[in-house]
Amino acid sequence: MAQTTSQDDRSARPTPEGRSRGQRIGLWLGPLLFLLMLLLDLEPGRPEITRMAAVALLMATWWITDAIPLFATALLPLFLFPLLGIERTGDTAPIYFNSTIVLFLGGFMIALTMEKWDVHRRIALWVIRSVGGGPARIVLGFMLASAFLSMWISNTATAIMMLPVGLAVILRMEEQFGRDRTRAFSVSIMLGIAYACSAGGIATLVGTPPNLSLQRIFQITFPDAPHISFGVWLVMALPIAAIMLALAWALITHVFFRVPEEVTVDRTVVESEIRKLGPIGFEERAILVVFVLTAVLWVFRAPLELGAITIPGWSALLPYGHLIDDGTIAITMAGILFFIPTRSPGAKSPTVMGPGVVLRLPWNIVLLFGGGFALAHGFQATGLARLIGDAFGGLAAVPPLLLIFVICLVMTFLTELTSNTATTEMVLPIFAAIGVSTGIHPLLLMVPATLSASCAFMMPVATPPNAVVFGSDRVKIAEMARVGIVLNFFGAVVITLIFRAVGPLLFGIEPGVLPDWAVAGP
C-alpha cells in the first residue's frame, strides 16, 4: 500500500537546499528539451501532438532526475495544457481525482488505523512465532510477515516496523556468538525484510502505487475495456509474489548467506515483543474484522472467471451492483471505523479511527497519481499515443514472449534509479499504444511492465525498504547488489512466464486477436 512514507518515497522526500549534480542537470535539461520539442512538427496539421510531446518530455526529465519533488512535476498539466492549447484546466482537473484515488485513500485509511493500534505489529509477531525454528526458518518468518503486511499497508511502514524486531533478534545473537559469526544471519534478516516488502506489494492492487496506476491508466486509455478488478489481480499476481518470495529466501539463506550450524536463534526476543503488546483489545479485534471483511469483499466483488470455472461476484446480487467498484468498498469499510467506539482508557479519539487520519494521508502520492493520469489522458486526447504506437509498428515481428521479457528487464533496471510510480505512469500509455499498433493485446505489455517496476532489488535507492534496511548498518551495498541482480533477472523470467501462462485466461487475452475496445483505443 502506498503511504505517508510512500511505496515510492522519493515523491515525498523534500528537495534539499543543495541539489545534486544530476538534479541540477535535470532542472535545466527539462525546459531545454521542452523548447526544442516545440520547434518540431511531429505531425503536420496537428500541433497539439507536438505540444503534448513537449510536456511529456519535460515531465519525464524532471521525474527521472528528481529535479523538483515528484508531486510538483505532476502538477504541470494543470497549467501547461491550457497554455499550450491542449485542454482546459477545468477538463484536466477532474482527472486528478477518480475511483482509483478513492480506492487508494480508503485502503490507506484502514492501513493507518491498523498502524495506530499496532495490529500490523501483532500480526507480524504471530507469523514469526508460528514459523519459528532455526535461523533459515526465522528469516522465512520475517519474510512471510513482511510480505503479508505489504499486501495491505505501506511497504515502507512495514519495513520500519519490522526493522527493530529484526535488530533485537540480531543483537541477542551477536551477544551470544559475536558479530562476525552472526554476520550471515544479520544480512539474511535485513535483506529478507526488504525483499519481502517489495514482493508482497505485487500481490494486490493496493499493495503498491504502480498497480493502481495501471488500473486507472488502462481505464483512461481504453474506456470500453473491462476494468481490472481486485480479485482478478490477486489471482494473477499472488503466485508471482509467492515465487519471488521463495526465490529470495532460497538465495539469501541457502546460496549467498548460509548461517553456520552452531549458530542458533534465541526466540525469547519474539516472545518478549509479544508480551509487550499485552492481550488483544477490543479495538484490535474490530480492526481485524473490518480488515478481513474488506479483503473478502474486494476479492469476490466481481465474477472470477478461471477457465471453465466462474465464481460469481456478490455485487450482482444487489439492485445497483454494477455501480459498485473496489473504491466503493474501500471507502465504506474505512468509514465504518469512524463509528466504532474505543474502549481503551486514555484513547486519544472516541472512535477507532480518529480525525487525525486525514492529516496523515499521503496527498503527495495522490497528486503524483493525478499527474500520471493527466499525462495518459493527454497522450490519448491529442493522438500522441497513436503516433508513438505507429513508430513502433516494427515490433510486430518480435515474438510476444521475447518482447515481454525485454520490457520486464528494462523496467526492472530502470526503476533501480528512478521512481517506480512515475516511471510506470510515463511508460504505460506508450506500451498501450505499441500494443494496439502491433496487434498485441495491450495488457500483455502493460501488466508485466507494472509488475517489474516493483522488482528492483539491487540498490538502496531503488525502493524505500531497501533504504530502510541499508540504514541498519548490517548490509553493505555490494551484498545487496550481489543478491539483487540475480533476483532482478529471476523476476523478469518469473513475471514473463507466469503472466504468459495465466494472463490470457484471467484477462480474456486471445493470441493474435486485438479486442474491439483496443481497436478504438489510443
Short mmCIF file of C-alpha atoms in Angstrom, two decimals:
data_model
loop_
_atom_site.label_atom_id
_atom_site.label_comp_id
_atom_site.label_asym_id
_atom_site.label_seq_id
_atom_site.Cartn_x
_atom_site.Cartn_y
_atom_site.Cartn_z
CA MET A 1 0.00 0.00 0.00
CA ALA A 2 1.30 3.47 -0.72
CA GLN A 3 1.76 5.52 2.37
CA THR A 4 2.60 8.65 4.27
CA THR A 5 6.04 7.33 3.61
CA SER A 6 5.03 6.03 0.23
CA GLN A 7 5.85 2.80 -1.51
CA ASP A 8 7.77 5.14 -3.69
CA ASP A 9 9.01 7.54 -1.04
CA ARG A 10 11.05 9.68 -3.37
CA SER A 11 7.89 11.59 -4.19
CA ALA A 12 7.55 12.61 -0.55
CA ARG A 13 11.19 13.47 0.01
CA PRO A 14 11.80 17.22 0.20
CA THR A 15 14.32 18.59 -2.26
CA PRO A 16 17.46 19.56 -0.33
CA GLU A 17 18.68 23.13 -0.49
CA GLY A 18 21.80 21.90 -2.25
CA ARG A 19 20.70 19.85 -5.25
CA SER A 20 22.86 17.02 -6.51
CA ARG A 21 24.61 17.37 -9.83
CA GLY A 22 22.05 15.13 -11.51
CA GLN A 23 19.17 17.21 -10.14
CA ARG A 24 20.77 20.44 -11.33
CA ILE A 25 21.29 18.99 -14.79
CA GLY A 26 17.72 17.74 -14.92
CA LEU A 27 16.35 21.08 -13.77
CA TRP A 28 17.79 22.83 -16.84
CA LEU A 29 17.68 19.92 -19.26
CA GLY A 30 13.91 19.53 -18.89
CA PRO A 31 12.98 23.05 -20.12
CA LEU A 32 15.63 22.83 -22.86
CA LEU A 33 14.15 19.61 -24.24
CA PHE A 34 10.68 21.12 -23.86
CA LEU A 35 11.59 24.13 -26.02
CA LEU A 36 13.43 22.05 -28.62
CA MET A 37 10.44 19.74 -28.98
CA LEU A 38 8.15 22.73 -29.54
CA LEU A 39 10.30 23.69 -32.54
CA LEU A 40 9.49 20.38 -34.25
CA ASP A 41 6.36 19.33 -36.12
CA LEU A 42 5.66 15.69 -35.35
CA GLU A 43 2.52 15.57 -37.47
CA PRO A 44 1.59 18.37 -39.92
CA GLY A 45 -1.75 19.93 -39.14
CA ARG A 46 -1.77 18.51 -35.57
CA PRO A 47 0.32 20.94 -33.47
CA GLU A 48 -1.26 19.68 -30.25
CA ILE A 49 0.62 16.39 -30.68
CA THR A 50 3.98 18.17 -30.67
CA ARG A 51 2.98 20.29 -27.68
CA MET A 52 1.84 17.21 -25.75
CA ALA A 53 5.16 15.52 -26.55
CA ALA A 54 6.97 18.57 -25.17
CA VAL A 55 5.01 18.38 -21.91
CA ALA A 56 5.69 14.64 -21.64
CA LEU A 57 9.41 15.17 -22.26
CA LEU A 58 9.61 17.86 -19.58
CA MET A 59 7.74 15.73 -17.02
CA ALA A 60 9.79 12.64 -17.83
CA THR A 61 13.08 14.52 -17.43
CA TRP A 62 12.10 16.05 -14.09
CA TRP A 63 10.64 12.78 -12.80
CA ILE A 64 13.70 10.75 -13.77
CA THR A 65 16.24 13.24 -12.40
CA ASP A 66 14.14 14.21 -9.34
CA ALA A 67 14.90 17.84 -10.21
CA ILE A 68 11.91 19.01 -8.17
CA PRO A 69 9.61 16.94 -5.93
CA LEU A 70 7.73 14.36 -7.99
CA PHE A 71 4.32 15.63 -6.94
CA ALA A 72 5.28 19.15 -8.07
CA THR A 73 6.12 17.85 -11.53
CA ALA A 74 2.77 16.06 -11.54
CA LEU A 75 1.00 19.45 -11.36
CA LEU A 76 2.45 20.68 -14.68
CA PRO A 77 -0.51 19.55 -16.85
CA LEU A 78 -2.88 21.80 -14.88
CA PHE A 79 -1.32 24.94 -16.34
CA LEU A 80 0.67 23.71 -19.34
CA PHE A 81 -2.30 22.05 -21.01
CA PRO A 82 -4.33 25.27 -21.26
CA LEU A 83 -1.28 27.44 -22.04
CA LEU A 84 -0.39 25.18 -24.96
CA GLY A 85 -3.93 24.80 -26.24
CA ILE A 86 -4.20 21.13 -25.32
CA GLU A 87 -7.12 21.25 -22.87
CA ARG A 88 -8.91 23.48 -20.38
CA THR A 89 -7.84 23.23 -16.75
CA GLY A 90 -11.48 22.57 -15.92
CA ASP A 91 -11.34 19.41 -18.04
CA THR A 92 -7.95 18.26 -16.73
CA ALA A 93 -8.52 18.84 -13.00
CA PRO A 94 -11.20 16.11 -12.53
CA ILE A 95 -8.72 13.53 -13.83
CA TYR A 96 -6.69 14.05 -10.63
CA PHE A 97 -9.47 12.54 -8.50
CA ASN A 98 -11.32 9.37 -9.51
CA SER A 99 -12.38 5.93 -8.30
CA THR A 100 -8.79 4.69 -8.21
CA ILE A 101 -7.87 7.53 -5.85
CA VAL A 102 -10.90 6.64 -3.71
CA LEU A 103 -9.65 3.03 -3.54
CA PHE A 104 -6.19 4.25 -2.61
CA LEU A 105 -7.42 6.61 0.13
CA GLY A 106 -9.89 4.13 1.62
CA GLY A 107 -7.31 1.37 1.76
CA PHE A 108 -4.77 3.74 3.21
CA MET A 109 -7.14 4.87 5.95
CA ILE A 110 -7.62 1.25 7.04
CA ALA A 111 -3.85 0.73 6.94
CA LEU A 112 -3.18 3.80 9.08
CA THR A 113 -5.73 2.60 11.63
CA MET A 114 -4.00 -0.78 11.80
CA GLU A 115 -0.71 1.00 12.46
CA LYS A 116 -2.32 3.27 15.09
CA TRP A 117 -3.41 0.29 17.19
CA ASP A 118 -0.32 -1.88 16.47
CA VAL A 119 -2.41 -4.53 14.71
CA HIS A 120 0.23 -4.89 12.00
CA ARG A 121 2.92 -5.49 14.62
CA ARG A 122 0.85 -8.17 16.33
CA ILE A 123 0.21 -9.95 13.02
CA ALA A 124 3.93 -9.86 12.20
CA LEU A 125 4.97 -11.32 15.55
CA TRP A 126 2.30 -14.04 15.31
CA VAL A 127 3.65 -15.12 11.92
CA ILE A 128 7.30 -15.10 13.06
CA ARG A 129 6.48 -17.15 16.17
CA SER A 130 4.41 -19.64 14.16
CA VAL A 131 7.15 -20.32 11.61
CA GLY A 132 9.94 -20.40 14.23
CA GLY A 133 12.74 -22.97 14.07
CA GLY A 134 16.37 -22.45 13.07
CA PRO A 135 17.98 -19.36 11.52
CA ALA A 136 16.66 -20.01 7.99
CA ARG A 137 13.12 -20.52 9.26
CA ILE A 138 13.31 -17.39 11.39
CA VAL A 139 14.31 -15.46 8.26
CA LEU A 140 11.35 -17.07 6.47
CA GLY A 141 9.06 -15.95 9.29
CA PHE A 142 10.22 -12.36 8.96
CA MET A 143 9.76 -12.52 5.20
CA LEU A 144 6.27 -14.02 5.36
CA ALA A 145 5.17 -11.40 7.88
CA SER A 146 6.68 -8.56 5.84
CA ALA A 147 5.17 -9.79 2.58
CA PHE A 148 1.68 -10.28 4.03
CA LEU A 149 1.59 -6.85 5.63
CA SER A 150 2.92 -5.19 2.47
CA MET A 151 -0.02 -6.61 0.54
CA TRP A 152 -2.30 -4.31 2.51
CA ILE A 153 -0.32 -1.49 4.12
CA SER A 154 2.73 0.63 3.31
CA ASN A 155 5.81 -1.42 2.49
CA THR A 156 7.92 1.41 3.92
CA ALA A 157 5.94 1.36 7.17
CA THR A 158 6.22 -2.43 7.22
CA ALA A 159 9.99 -2.28 6.80
CA ILE A 160 10.30 0.38 9.51
CA MET A 161 8.15 -1.67 11.86
CA MET A 162 9.95 -4.97 11.18
CA LEU A 163 13.45 -3.44 11.43
CA PRO A 164 13.61 -3.03 15.25
CA VAL A 165 12.22 -6.54 15.77
CA GLY A 166 14.85 -7.94 13.44
CA LEU A 167 17.61 -5.90 15.07
CA ALA A 168 16.54 -7.10 18.52
CA VAL A 169 16.98 -10.72 17.41
CA ILE A 170 20.29 -9.87 15.73
CA LEU A 171 21.67 -8.08 18.80
CA ARG A 172 20.80 -11.03 21.03
CA MET A 173 22.60 -13.35 18.57
CA GLU A 174 25.64 -11.05 18.45
CA GLU A 175 25.85 -11.04 22.26
CA GLN A 176 25.87 -14.82 22.26
CA PHE A 177 28.03 -15.68 19.23
CA GLY A 178 29.79 -12.45 18.25
CA ARG A 179 29.15 -10.11 15.33
CA ASP A 180 31.45 -11.92 12.89
CA ARG A 181 29.88 -15.37 13.33
CA THR A 182 26.36 -13.99 13.06
CA ARG A 183 27.14 -11.80 10.04
CA ALA A 184 25.37 -14.11 7.57
CA PHE A 185 22.26 -14.25 9.74
CA SER A 186 22.20 -10.46 10.17
CA VAL A 187 22.39 -9.82 6.43
CA SER A 188 19.77 -12.51 5.79
CA ILE A 189 17.26 -10.91 8.16
CA MET A 190 17.76 -7.43 6.73
CA LEU A 191 17.64 -8.40 3.06
CA GLY A 192 14.74 -10.75 3.76
CA ILE A 193 12.67 -7.92 5.20
CA ALA A 194 13.44 -5.55 2.32
CA TYR A 195 12.82 -8.03 -0.50
CA ALA A 196 9.68 -9.44 1.10
CA CYS A 197 8.17 -5.96 1.40
CA SER A 198 8.66 -5.40 -2.34
CA ALA A 199 7.40 -8.87 -3.32
CA GLY A 200 4.31 -8.61 -1.12
CA GLY A 201 3.26 -5.32 -2.68
CA ILE A 202 2.99 -7.00 -6.07
CA ALA A 203 0.16 -9.28 -4.97
CA THR A 204 -2.70 -6.77 -4.57
CA LEU A 205 -3.94 -3.69 -6.36
CA VAL A 206 -3.48 -1.62 -3.21
CA GLY A 207 -0.08 -3.16 -2.46
CA THR A 208 1.96 -0.62 -4.41
CA PRO A 209 1.18 2.58 -6.36
CA PRO A 210 2.22 1.26 -9.81
CA ASN A 211 -0.58 -1.32 -9.63
CA LEU A 212 -3.20 1.38 -9.09
CA SER A 213 -1.60 3.48 -11.82
CA LEU A 214 -2.08 0.61 -14.25
CA GLN A 215 -5.72 0.17 -13.29
CA ARG A 216 -6.58 3.82 -13.94
CA ILE A 217 -4.38 4.43 -16.99
CA PHE A 218 -5.81 1.31 -18.63
CA GLN A 219 -9.30 2.66 -17.96
CA ILE A 220 -8.40 6.10 -19.34
CA THR A 221 -6.78 4.67 -22.46
CA PHE A 222 -9.45 2.05 -23.15
CA PRO A 223 -12.70 3.28 -21.60
CA ASP A 224 -14.73 0.43 -23.12
CA ALA A 225 -12.45 -2.32 -21.81
CA PRO A 226 -13.40 -4.46 -18.79
CA HIS A 227 -11.98 -2.95 -15.60
CA ILE A 228 -9.15 -4.70 -13.76
CA SER A 229 -10.76 -5.92 -10.53
CA PHE A 230 -9.08 -6.63 -7.22
CA GLY A 231 -9.89 -10.34 -7.35
CA VAL A 232 -8.55 -10.90 -10.87
CA TRP A 233 -5.32 -9.08 -9.99
CA LEU A 234 -4.88 -11.13 -6.81
CA VAL A 235 -5.34 -14.44 -8.62
CA MET A 236 -2.80 -13.36 -11.26
CA ALA A 237 -0.18 -11.66 -9.07
CA LEU A 238 -0.22 -13.71 -5.86
CA PRO A 239 1.61 -16.68 -7.46
CA ILE A 240 4.26 -14.29 -8.83
CA ALA A 241 4.73 -12.72 -5.40
CA ALA A 242 4.91 -16.16 -3.74
CA ILE A 243 7.50 -17.45 -6.21
CA MET A 244 9.62 -14.30 -5.84
CA LEU A 245 9.40 -14.61 -2.05
CA ALA A 246 10.51 -18.25 -2.18
CA LEU A 247 13.36 -17.47 -4.58
CA ALA A 248 14.55 -14.57 -2.44
CA TRP A 249 14.52 -16.73 0.69
CA ALA A 250 16.38 -19.57 -1.01
CA LEU A 251 19.03 -17.27 -2.50
CA ILE A 252 19.58 -15.39 0.75
CA THR A 253 19.70 -18.30 3.19
CA HIS A 254 20.98 -21.21 1.08
CA VAL A 255 23.22 -19.63 -1.57
CA PHE A 256 24.70 -16.28 -0.55
CA PHE A 257 24.50 -16.18 3.27
CA ARG A 258 24.45 -19.62 4.85
CA VAL A 259 24.36 -19.44 8.64
CA PRO A 260 26.83 -21.74 10.49
CA GLU A 261 25.08 -24.74 12.07
CA GLU A 262 26.33 -23.91 15.57
CA VAL A 263 24.60 -20.51 15.47
CA THR A 264 21.13 -20.97 16.94
CA VAL A 265 18.38 -18.40 17.36
CA ASP A 266 17.11 -17.19 20.73
CA ARG A 267 13.35 -17.00 20.23
CA THR A 268 12.74 -15.31 23.59
CA VAL A 269 13.11 -11.94 21.85
CA VAL A 270 9.97 -12.55 19.79
CA GLU A 271 8.08 -13.82 22.85
CA SER A 272 9.15 -10.73 24.75
CA GLU A 273 7.87 -8.44 21.99
CA ILE A 274 4.51 -10.24 22.01
CA ARG A 275 4.21 -9.86 25.79
CA LYS A 276 4.87 -6.12 25.47
CA LEU A 277 1.76 -5.79 23.29
CA GLY A 278 -0.38 -7.35 26.03
CA PRO A 279 -3.66 -9.15 25.39
CA ILE A 280 -5.53 -8.26 22.22
CA GLY A 281 -8.03 -5.47 22.87
CA PHE A 282 -11.48 -4.60 21.56
CA GLU A 283 -10.14 -2.06 19.07
CA GLU A 284 -7.68 -4.53 17.55
CA ARG A 285 -10.41 -7.16 17.18
CA ALA A 286 -12.67 -4.64 15.48
CA ILE A 287 -9.94 -3.59 13.05
CA LEU A 288 -9.11 -7.20 12.24
CA VAL A 289 -12.78 -7.91 11.46
CA VAL A 290 -13.01 -4.86 9.20
CA PHE A 291 -9.72 -5.70 7.54
CA VAL A 292 -10.66 -9.32 6.78
CA LEU A 293 -14.14 -8.34 5.61
CA THR A 294 -12.67 -5.68 3.31
CA ALA A 295 -10.30 -8.18 1.73
CA VAL A 296 -13.10 -10.70 1.17
CA LEU A 297 -15.39 -8.08 -0.36
CA TRP A 298 -12.60 -6.90 -2.67
CA VAL A 299 -11.72 -10.38 -3.88
CA PHE A 300 -15.26 -11.57 -4.55
CA ARG A 301 -16.96 -8.36 -5.74
CA ALA A 302 -16.73 -9.16 -9.46
CA PRO A 303 -17.01 -12.58 -11.11
CA LEU A 304 -13.77 -14.56 -11.21
CA GLU A 305 -13.52 -16.47 -14.49
CA LEU A 306 -10.99 -19.28 -14.16
CA GLY A 307 -11.32 -21.11 -17.43
CA ALA A 308 -14.33 -23.41 -17.21
CA ILE A 309 -15.00 -22.28 -13.63
CA THR A 310 -16.68 -18.98 -12.83
CA ILE A 311 -17.09 -17.73 -9.27
CA PRO A 312 -19.99 -15.23 -9.30
CA GLY A 313 -19.47 -11.83 -7.70
CA TRP A 314 -21.62 -10.68 -4.79
CA SER A 315 -22.26 -7.24 -6.32
CA ALA A 316 -24.54 -8.89 -8.92
CA LEU A 317 -26.96 -9.70 -6.09
CA LEU A 318 -27.60 -6.00 -5.39
CA PRO A 319 -30.11 -3.84 -7.29
CA TYR A 320 -27.40 -1.42 -8.45
CA GLY A 321 -24.40 -3.70 -8.14
CA HIS A 322 -22.95 -2.56 -11.45
CA LEU A 323 -22.32 0.85 -9.90
CA ILE A 324 -20.13 -0.60 -7.13
CA ASP A 325 -16.37 -0.85 -7.60
CA ASP A 326 -13.38 -1.57 -5.36
CA GLY A 327 -13.22 2.10 -4.33
CA THR A 328 -16.79 1.86 -3.01
CA ILE A 329 -15.76 -1.00 -0.74
CA ALA A 330 -12.59 0.73 0.44
CA ILE A 331 -14.23 3.98 1.47
CA THR A 332 -17.27 2.23 3.01
CA MET A 333 -15.21 -0.06 5.20
CA ALA A 334 -12.86 2.76 6.18
CA GLY A 335 -15.90 4.85 7.12
CA ILE A 336 -17.16 2.11 9.44
CA LEU A 337 -14.05 2.59 11.59
CA PHE A 338 -15.23 6.14 12.33
CA PHE A 339 -18.32 4.73 14.06
CA ILE A 340 -16.76 2.01 16.23
CA PRO A 341 -16.20 3.47 19.73
CA THR A 342 -12.97 2.91 21.63
CA ARG A 343 -12.96 1.12 24.98
CA SER A 344 -9.33 1.54 25.97
CA PRO A 345 -8.72 4.10 28.73
CA GLY A 346 -6.64 7.03 27.58
CA ALA A 347 -7.56 6.66 23.90
CA LYS A 348 -6.89 9.88 22.01
CA SER A 349 -10.10 9.69 19.98
CA PRO A 350 -13.62 8.46 20.80
CA THR A 351 -13.66 6.12 17.80
CA VAL A 352 -11.21 3.56 16.43
CA MET A 353 -10.27 5.82 13.52
CA GLY A 354 -9.87 9.39 14.69
CA PRO A 355 -9.94 12.61 12.66
CA GLY A 356 -6.13 12.79 12.66
CA VAL A 357 -6.00 10.14 9.94
CA VAL A 358 -6.80 12.76 7.29
CA LEU A 359 -3.62 14.67 8.15
CA ARG A 360 -1.55 11.52 7.67
CA LEU A 361 -2.90 10.62 4.24
CA PRO A 362 -0.20 10.86 1.54
CA TRP A 363 -1.60 13.69 -0.54
CA ASN A 364 1.72 13.96 -2.37
CA ILE A 365 1.12 10.49 -3.81
CA VAL A 366 -2.44 11.46 -4.75
CA LEU A 367 -1.00 14.34 -6.78
CA LEU A 368 1.62 12.06 -8.32
CA PHE A 369 -1.14 9.67 -9.37
CA GLY A 370 -3.12 12.56 -10.82
CA GLY A 371 -0.19 13.82 -12.87
CA GLY A 372 0.30 10.39 -14.37
CA PHE A 373 -3.40 10.08 -15.16
CA ALA A 374 -3.39 13.53 -16.79
CA LEU A 375 -0.36 12.53 -18.85
CA ALA A 376 -2.09 9.36 -20.05
CA HIS A 377 -5.23 11.36 -20.87
CA GLY A 378 -3.18 13.86 -22.86
CA PHE A 379 -1.48 11.08 -24.81
CA GLN A 380 -4.84 9.76 -25.90
CA ALA A 381 -6.73 13.02 -26.40
CA THR A 382 -4.07 14.60 -28.64
CA GLY A 383 -3.25 11.48 -30.67
CA LEU A 384 0.33 11.29 -29.41
CA ALA A 385 -0.21 7.70 -28.23
CA ARG A 386 -1.25 6.65 -31.72
CA LEU A 387 1.77 8.38 -33.25
CA ILE A 388 4.17 6.63 -30.87
CA GLY A 389 2.46 3.30 -31.45
CA ASP A 390 2.82 3.64 -35.21
CA ALA A 391 6.52 4.43 -34.79
CA PHE A 392 6.99 1.09 -33.02
CA GLY A 393 4.96 -0.89 -35.53
CA GLY A 394 8.06 -2.88 -36.47
CA LEU A 395 7.89 -4.67 -33.12
CA ALA A 396 5.01 -6.73 -34.52
CA ALA A 397 7.65 -9.11 -35.90
CA VAL A 398 9.15 -9.71 -32.44
CA PRO A 399 7.78 -12.80 -30.63
CA PRO A 400 5.47 -11.59 -27.81
CA LEU A 401 7.28 -13.69 -25.20
CA LEU A 402 10.63 -12.07 -26.05
CA LEU A 403 9.06 -8.61 -26.13
CA ILE A 404 7.54 -9.12 -22.69
CA PHE A 405 10.86 -10.35 -21.27
CA VAL A 406 12.75 -7.34 -22.64
CA ILE A 407 10.13 -4.97 -21.20
CA CYS A 408 10.45 -6.68 -17.81
CA LEU A 409 14.23 -6.31 -17.82
CA VAL A 410 14.15 -2.68 -18.90
CA MET A 411 11.56 -1.71 -16.27
CA THR A 412 13.36 -3.62 -13.52
CA PHE A 413 16.73 -2.00 -14.05
CA LEU A 414 15.29 1.44 -14.89
CA THR A 415 13.49 1.61 -11.53
CA GLU A 416 16.74 0.84 -9.71
CA LEU A 417 17.48 4.55 -10.11
CA THR A 418 14.10 6.19 -10.80
CA SER A 419 10.70 6.45 -9.15
CA ASN A 420 8.75 3.27 -9.89
CA THR A 421 5.41 5.10 -9.79
CA ALA A 422 6.49 7.98 -12.04
CA THR A 423 8.26 5.61 -14.44
CA THR A 424 5.21 3.38 -14.68
CA GLU A 425 2.93 6.32 -15.38
CA MET A 426 5.28 7.54 -18.13
CA VAL A 427 5.58 4.26 -20.00
CA LEU A 428 2.14 2.66 -19.67
CA PRO A 429 0.44 4.92 -22.27
CA ILE A 430 3.31 4.17 -24.65
CA PHE A 431 3.04 0.40 -24.13
CA ALA A 432 -0.72 0.64 -24.66
CA ALA A 433 -0.17 2.38 -28.00
CA ILE A 434 2.53 -0.11 -29.03
CA GLY A 435 0.17 -2.98 -28.26
CA VAL A 436 -2.55 -1.55 -30.49
CA SER A 437 -0.11 -0.73 -33.29
CA THR A 438 1.50 -4.18 -33.29
CA GLY A 439 -1.73 -6.14 -32.82
CA ILE A 440 -0.71 -7.36 -29.35
CA HIS A 441 -3.23 -7.25 -26.53
CA PRO A 442 -2.22 -4.11 -24.55
CA LEU A 443 -2.29 -5.90 -21.20
CA LEU A 444 0.36 -8.33 -22.43
CA LEU A 445 2.76 -5.38 -22.28
CA MET A 446 1.23 -3.16 -19.60
CA VAL A 447 0.84 -5.71 -16.79
CA PRO A 448 4.39 -7.18 -16.96
CA ALA A 449 5.82 -3.65 -17.09
CA THR A 450 3.85 -2.71 -13.97
CA LEU A 451 4.88 -5.83 -12.06
CA SER A 452 8.53 -5.36 -12.99
CA ALA A 453 8.51 -1.81 -11.65
CA SER A 454 8.27 -3.32 -8.14
CA CYS A 455 11.11 -5.80 -8.68
CA ALA A 456 14.17 -3.59 -8.22
CA PHE A 457 16.30 -5.37 -5.60
CA MET A 458 19.85 -4.20 -6.23
CA MET A 459 20.34 -0.68 -4.84
CA PRO A 460 19.42 1.04 -1.54
CA VAL A 461 17.85 3.90 -3.53
CA ALA A 462 15.70 1.51 -5.60
CA THR A 463 12.91 1.18 -3.01
CA PRO A 464 12.27 2.60 0.47
CA PRO A 465 12.50 -0.87 2.14
CA ASN A 466 15.98 -1.31 0.66
CA ALA A 467 16.96 2.10 2.04
CA VAL A 468 15.47 1.30 5.46
CA VAL A 469 17.44 -1.92 5.95
CA PHE A 470 20.59 -0.38 4.49
CA GLY A 471 20.36 2.22 7.26
CA SER A 472 20.65 -0.55 9.85
CA ASP A 473 24.41 -0.76 9.17
CA ARG A 474 24.07 -4.54 8.82
CA VAL A 475 24.11 -4.69 4.99
CA LYS A 476 26.73 -3.48 2.53
CA ILE A 477 25.82 -2.15 -0.92
CA ALA A 478 27.88 -4.91 -2.54
CA GLU A 479 25.94 -7.58 -0.63
CA MET A 480 22.59 -6.12 -1.61
CA ALA A 481 23.67 -5.72 -5.24
CA ARG A 482 25.03 -9.27 -5.46
CA VAL A 483 21.75 -10.87 -4.40
CA GLY A 484 19.64 -8.19 -6.05
CA ILE A 485 20.99 -8.55 -9.57
CA VAL A 486 20.22 -12.28 -9.53
CA LEU A 487 16.72 -11.57 -8.22
CA ASN A 488 16.20 -8.91 -10.90
CA PHE A 489 16.82 -11.45 -13.65
CA PHE A 490 14.75 -14.10 -11.90
CA GLY A 491 11.94 -11.58 -11.54
CA ALA A 492 11.91 -10.83 -15.27
CA VAL A 493 11.74 -14.55 -16.06
CA VAL A 494 9.06 -15.33 -13.47
CA ILE A 495 6.82 -12.43 -14.48
CA THR A 496 7.17 -13.26 -18.18
CA LEU A 497 6.37 -16.96 -17.80
CA ILE A 498 3.65 -16.74 -15.14
CA PHE A 499 1.78 -13.89 -16.79
CA ARG A 500 2.08 -15.52 -20.22
CA ALA A 501 0.59 -18.68 -18.69
CA VAL A 502 -2.29 -17.27 -16.61
CA GLY A 503 -2.77 -13.78 -18.05
CA PRO A 504 -4.71 -14.88 -21.15
CA LEU A 505 -7.08 -16.93 -19.00
CA LEU A 506 -7.79 -14.21 -16.45
CA PHE A 507 -7.89 -11.19 -18.77
CA GLY A 508 -9.55 -12.84 -21.77
CA ILE A 509 -6.49 -12.46 -24.00
CA GLU A 510 -6.68 -14.32 -27.31
CA PRO A 511 -3.31 -14.77 -29.09
CA GLY A 512 -3.10 -12.64 -32.20
CA VAL A 513 -6.51 -11.05 -31.63
CA LEU A 514 -6.87 -7.37 -30.77
CA PRO A 515 -10.11 -6.73 -28.83
CA ASP A 516 -12.71 -4.36 -30.27
CA TRP A 517 -12.21 -1.95 -27.36
CA ALA A 518 -8.48 -1.76 -28.20
CA VAL A 519 -9.04 -1.08 -31.89
CA ALA A 520 -10.91 2.06 -30.87
CA GLY A 521 -8.28 2.82 -28.21
CA PRO A 522 -5.30 5.23 -28.24
#
